[in-house]
Amino acid sequence: DAGITQSPRHKVTETGTPVTLRCHQTENHRYMYWYRQDPGHGLRLIHYSYGVKDTDKGEVSDGYSVSRSKTEDFLLTLESATSSQTSVYFCAISESFGANSGELFFGEGSRLTVL
Amino acid sequence: DQQVKQNSPSLSVQEGRISILNCDYTNSMFDYFLWYKKYPAEGPTFLISISSIKDKNEDGRFTVFLNKSAKHLSLHIVPSQPGDSAVYFCAAKPSSGSARQLTFGSGTQLTVLP
């Protein structure tokens, strides 16, 4: 199993509060991703990173920011949480990024509830 | 507008029989396809992939079939086992595109009954 740890695994917070989810990998993979999973939508990409300090937006990036100061850590921040951000968040990593890539290794997920 | 659709939210199959999970796509640029399997409280895990240069790829009990003209792919599990009970996600992207271009379907919950 790929060494990916997400924390916290569960969090309940109130609307308007900041939240940071952490993803830590021990595989030294260059590429890291944050997805959210919602019923009826599957997995949707929030942000991704292609190296230290190199990040870019995904499909559903509004209301989220990320940072990657070390290869092994990728942080997802909700500056001011809203109820629409209640979801299960998955971190993923990959060795490759280009053509015929697509095999991602996922963490166990972080369930966030915004009241 | 969902570009990758899994129209069956759930499927129940008897142990030992065949499970067939279906996936349709609308973007004609998609030519690389993957299936992921997800157990409760775990992250998805990669199961099998297929490129559009093939119409079939097999790995043990799992076979993926691709019908490019119909923009349809299916995952066959034979024989089905109770441990196969999970949510299965179909994903697609252009083969020349990067992993960030993966588009996932909404998933199908497979239940294999003993």
CSV table of C-alpha atoms in Angstrom, one decimal:
chain,number,residue,atom,x,y,z
A,1,ASP,CA,0.0,0.0,0.0
A,2,ALA,CA,1.2,3.5,-0.8
A,3,GLY,CA,2.1,5.5,2.3
A,4,ILE,CA,-0.4,8.2,2.4
A,5,THR,CA,-1.8,9.6,5.6
A,6,GLN,CA,-4.6,12.1,5.9
A,7,SER,CA,-5.5,14.1,9.0
A,8,PRO,CA,-7.8,14.6,10.6
A,9,ARG,CA,-9.9,11.6,9.4
A,10,HIS,CA,-13.1,13.2,10.8
A,11,LYS,CA,-13.9,16.8,11.6
A,12,VAL,CA,-17.0,18.7,12.5
A,13,THR,CA,-16.8,22.5,12.3
A,14,GLU,CA,-19.1,25.5,12.1
A,15,THR,CA,-19.8,27.8,9.1
A,16,GLY,CA,-17.2,30.5,8.8
A,17,THR,CA,-14.4,28.8,10.6
A,18,PRO,CA,-11.1,28.0,8.8
A,19,VAL,CA,-10.2,24.3,8.3
A,20,THR,CA,-6.9,22.7,7.2
A,21,LEU,CA,-6.7,19.1,6.0
A,22,ARG,CA,-3.2,17.5,5.8
A,23,CYS,CA,-1.9,14.9,3.4
A,24,HIS,CA,1.4,13.3,4.2
A,25,GLN,CA,3.1,10.8,1.8
A,26,THR,CA,6.2,8.6,2.3
A,27,GLU,CA,6.5,7.6,-1.4
A,28,ASN,CA,8.4,10.6,-2.6
A,29,HIS,CA,6.0,11.0,-5.5
A,30,ARG,CA,6.1,14.3,-7.2
A,31,TYR,CA,2.4,14.7,-8.0
A,32,MET,CA,-0.3,15.2,-5.4
A,33,TYR,CA,-4.0,15.9,-5.6
A,34,TRP,CA,-7.0,16.8,-3.5
A,35,TYR,CA,-10.4,15.5,-4.5
A,36,ARG,CA,-13.8,15.7,-3.0
A,37,GLN,CA,-16.4,12.9,-3.2
A,38,ASP,CA,-20.1,13.8,-3.1
A,39,PRO,CA,-23.1,11.6,-3.8
A,40,GLY,CA,-24.0,11.7,-7.5
A,41,HIS,CA,-20.8,13.4,-8.4
A,42,GLY,CA,-18.0,10.9,-8.0
A,43,LEU,CA,-14.6,12.4,-7.4
A,44,ARG,CA,-13.9,15.9,-8.4
A,45,LEU,CA,-10.4,17.5,-8.5
A,46,ILE,CA,-10.0,20.5,-6.2
A,47,HIS,CA,-6.3,21.4,-6.6
A,48,TYR,CA,-3.2,19.5,-7.6
A,49,SER,CA,0.6,20.0,-7.2
A,50,TYR,CA,3.4,19.1,-9.5
A,51,GLY,CA,6.2,19.9,-7.1
A,52,VAL,CA,7.2,21.9,-4.1
A,53,LYS,CA,5.5,25.3,-4.2
A,54,ASP,CA,4.0,24.4,-7.6
A,55,THR,CA,0.2,24.0,-7.5
A,56,ASP,CA,-2.7,24.6,-9.8
A,57,LYS,CA,-6.5,24.7,-9.7
A,58,GLY,CA,-8.8,21.8,-10.5
A,59,GLU,CA,-12.4,21.6,-11.4
A,60,VAL,CA,-13.9,22.8,-8.1
A,61,SER,CA,-11.3,25.1,-6.6
A,62,ASP,CA,-13.5,28.0,-5.4
A,63,GLY,CA,-13.3,28.4,-1.6
A,64,TYR,CA,-10.1,26.3,-1.3
A,65,SER,CA,-6.4,27.0,-1.2
A,66,VAL,CA,-3.5,24.6,-1.0
A,67,SER,CA,0.2,24.7,-0.1
A,68,ARG,CA,3.1,22.4,-0.6
A,69,SER,CA,6.3,23.5,1.2
A,70,LYS,CA,7.8,19.9,1.3
A,71,THR,CA,7.6,17.0,-1.1
A,72,GLU,CA,5.8,14.9,1.4
A,73,ASP,CA,3.1,17.3,2.6
A,74,PHE,CA,0.1,18.8,0.8
A,75,LEU,CA,-2.3,21.0,2.7
A,76,LEU,CA,-5.8,21.9,1.8
A,77,THR,CA,-7.3,24.9,3.5
A,78,LEU,CA,-10.9,26.1,3.6
A,79,GLU,CA,-10.5,29.8,4.6
A,80,SER,CA,-14.1,30.1,5.7
A,81,ALA,CA,-16.0,26.8,5.7
A,82,THR,CA,-19.5,26.7,4.2
A,83,SER,CA,-22.1,23.9,4.4
A,84,SER,CA,-21.6,23.2,0.7
A,85,GLN,CA,-18.1,22.1,1.6
A,86,THR,CA,-19.4,19.2,3.7
A,87,SER,CA,-17.9,16.3,1.9
A,88,VAL,CA,-15.3,13.5,2.0
A,89,TYR,CA,-11.9,14.7,0.9
A,90,PHE,CA,-9.3,12.4,-0.6
A,91,CYS,CA,-5.7,13.1,-1.1
A,92,ALA,CA,-4.0,11.2,-4.0
A,93,ILE,CA,-0.5,10.8,-5.3
A,94,SER,CA,1.0,9.7,-8.6
A,95,GLU,CA,4.5,8.9,-9.9
A,96,SER,CA,3.7,10.1,-13.4
A,97,PHE,CA,1.6,12.9,-14.8
A,98,GLY,CA,1.6,12.8,-18.6
A,99,ALA,CA,0.4,10.5,-21.3
A,100,ASN,CA,-1.1,7.2,-20.2
A,101,SER,CA,-0.9,8.2,-16.6
A,102,GLY,CA,-3.9,8.0,-14.4
A,103,GLU,CA,-3.1,5.5,-11.8
A,104,LEU,CA,-3.5,7.4,-8.6
A,105,PHE,CA,-2.9,6.1,-5.0
A,106,PHE,CA,-5.5,7.5,-2.6
A,107,GLY,CA,-5.4,8.2,1.1
A,108,GLU,CA,-8.2,6.9,3.3
A,109,GLY,CA,-10.2,10.2,3.2
A,110,SER,CA,-11.2,13.0,5.6
A,111,ARG,CA,-14.8,13.4,6.4
A,112,LEU,CA,-15.7,17.0,7.0
A,113,THR,CA,-19.0,18.2,8.3
A,114,VAL,CA,-19.8,22.0,8.3
A,115,LEU,CA,-22.7,22.9,10.5
B,1,ASP,CA,-22.8,18.1,-17.7
B,2,GLN,CA,-21.3,14.8,-16.7
B,3,GLN,CA,-18.9,13.6,-19.3
B,4,VAL,CA,-18.6,10.2,-17.6
B,5,LYS,CA,-21.8,8.5,-16.5
B,6,GLN,CA,-22.5,5.4,-14.5
B,7,ASN,CA,-26.3,5.2,-14.7
B,8,SER,CA,-26.7,2.4,-12.3
B,9,PRO,CA,-26.2,3.6,-8.7
B,10,SER,CA,-26.4,0.0,-7.4
B,11,LEU,CA,-26.2,-3.6,-8.5
B,12,SER,CA,-26.8,-6.8,-6.6
B,13,VAL,CA,-25.4,-10.1,-7.9
B,14,GLN,CA,-25.3,-13.7,-6.5
B,15,GLU,CA,-21.9,-15.1,-5.5
B,16,GLY,CA,-20.4,-17.0,-8.3
B,17,ARG,CA,-22.3,-15.2,-11.0
B,18,ILE,CA,-21.1,-12.5,-13.4
B,19,SER,CA,-21.2,-8.8,-12.4
B,20,ILE,CA,-21.3,-6.3,-15.2
B,21,LEU,CA,-20.8,-2.7,-14.4
B,22,ASN,CA,-21.4,-0.1,-17.1
B,23,CYS,CA,-20.0,3.3,-17.9
B,24,ASP,CA,-20.8,5.7,-20.8
B,25,TYR,CA,-18.8,8.8,-21.8
B,26,THR,CA,-19.6,11.7,-24.0
B,27,ASN,CA,-16.2,13.4,-24.6
B,28,SER,CA,-14.7,11.9,-27.8
B,29,MET,CA,-11.3,13.1,-26.7
B,30,PHE,CA,-11.3,10.4,-24.0
B,31,ASP,CA,-9.3,7.4,-25.0
B,32,TYR,CA,-7.8,6.1,-21.8
B,33,PHE,CA,-10.0,4.5,-19.2
B,34,LEU,CA,-9.6,3.2,-15.7
B,35,TRP,CA,-11.7,1.5,-13.0
B,36,TYR,CA,-11.2,2.1,-9.3
B,37,LYS,CA,-12.7,0.1,-6.4
B,38,LYS,CA,-13.6,1.7,-3.1
B,39,TYR,CA,-14.5,0.0,0.2
B,40,PRO,CA,-16.2,1.9,3.0
B,41,ALA,CA,-13.9,4.2,5.0
B,42,GLU,CA,-11.1,3.6,2.6
B,43,GLY,CA,-9.7,5.4,-0.4
B,44,PRO,CA,-10.3,4.2,-4.0
B,45,THR,CA,-7.8,1.7,-5.3
B,46,PHE,CA,-6.8,1.3,-9.0
B,47,LEU,CA,-8.3,-1.9,-10.5
B,48,ILE,CA,-7.7,-2.0,-14.2
B,49,SER,CA,-7.3,0.2,-17.2
B,50,ILE,CA,-7.7,0.1,-21.0
B,51,SER,CA,-6.4,2.2,-23.8
B,52,SER,CA,-8.5,2.9,-26.9
B,53,ILE,CA,-6.1,0.9,-29.1
B,54,LYS,CA,-7.6,-2.2,-27.4
B,55,ASP,CA,-11.2,-3.3,-27.0
B,56,LYS,CA,-10.5,-5.7,-24.1
B,57,ASN,CA,-8.2,-5.9,-21.2
B,58,GLU,CA,-8.2,-8.8,-18.7
B,59,ASP,CA,-6.7,-9.2,-15.3
B,60,GLY,CA,-7.7,-12.4,-13.5
B,61,ARG,CA,-11.4,-12.2,-12.7
B,62,PHE,CA,-11.7,-8.7,-14.0
B,63,THR,CA,-12.1,-7.8,-17.7
B,64,VAL,CA,-12.8,-4.4,-19.1
B,65,PHE,CA,-14.5,-4.1,-22.5
B,66,LEU,CA,-14.4,-0.9,-24.6
B,67,ASN,CA,-16.9,-0.1,-27.4
B,68,LYS,CA,-15.5,3.2,-28.9
B,69,SER,CA,-18.3,3.6,-31.4
B,70,ALA,CA,-20.9,3.5,-28.6
B,71,LYS,CA,-18.7,5.4,-26.2
B,72,HIS,CA,-19.3,2.7,-23.7
B,73,LEU,CA,-17.2,0.5,-21.4
B,74,SER,CA,-18.0,-2.2,-19.0
B,75,LEU,CA,-16.3,-4.1,-16.3
B,76,HIS,CA,-17.0,-7.8,-15.9
B,77,ILE,CA,-16.2,-9.7,-12.8
B,78,VAL,CA,-16.3,-13.4,-13.1
B,79,PRO,CA,-17.0,-15.2,-10.8
B,80,SER,CA,-18.2,-12.6,-8.3
B,81,GLN,CA,-17.2,-13.0,-4.7
B,82,PRO,CA,-18.6,-11.3,-1.5
B,83,GLY,CA,-15.2,-9.5,-1.1
B,84,ASP,CA,-16.0,-7.7,-4.4
B,85,SER,CA,-18.8,-5.8,-2.7
B,86,ALA,CA,-17.6,-2.2,-3.1
B,87,VAL,CA,-18.3,1.0,-5.0
B,88,TYR,CA,-16.7,1.0,-8.5
B,89,PHE,CA,-15.8,4.2,-10.2
B,90,CYS,CA,-15.1,4.6,-13.9
B,91,ALA,CA,-12.7,7.3,-14.9
B,92,ALA,CA,-11.5,8.6,-18.3
B,93,LYS,CA,-9.1,11.0,-19.9
B,94,PRO,CA,-7.3,11.8,-23.1
B,95,SER,CA,-4.3,9.5,-23.4
B,96,SER,CA,-2.1,12.4,-24.2
B,97,GLY,CA,-3.5,14.4,-21.3
B,98,SER,CA,-2.2,14.5,-17.8
B,99,ALA,CA,-3.5,12.7,-14.7
B,100,ARG,CA,-5.2,16.0,-13.6
B,101,GLN,CA,-7.6,15.6,-16.5
B,102,LEU,CA,-9.1,12.4,-15.1
B,103,THR,CA,-12.9,12.6,-15.1
B,104,PHE,CA,-14.7,10.2,-12.7
B,105,GLY,CA,-18.2,8.8,-12.9
B,106,SER,CA,-20.5,8.9,-9.9
B,107,GLY,CA,-19.9,5.2,-9.0
B,108,THR,CA,-21.9,2.0,-8.8
B,109,GLN,CA,-22.3,0.2,-5.5
B,110,LEU,CA,-21.9,-3.6,-6.2
B,111,THR,CA,-23.3,-6.0,-3.6
B,112,VAL,CA,-22.4,-9.7,-4.0
B,113,LEU,CA,-24.8,-11.8,-2.1
B,114,PRO,CA,-23.5,-15.1,-0.5
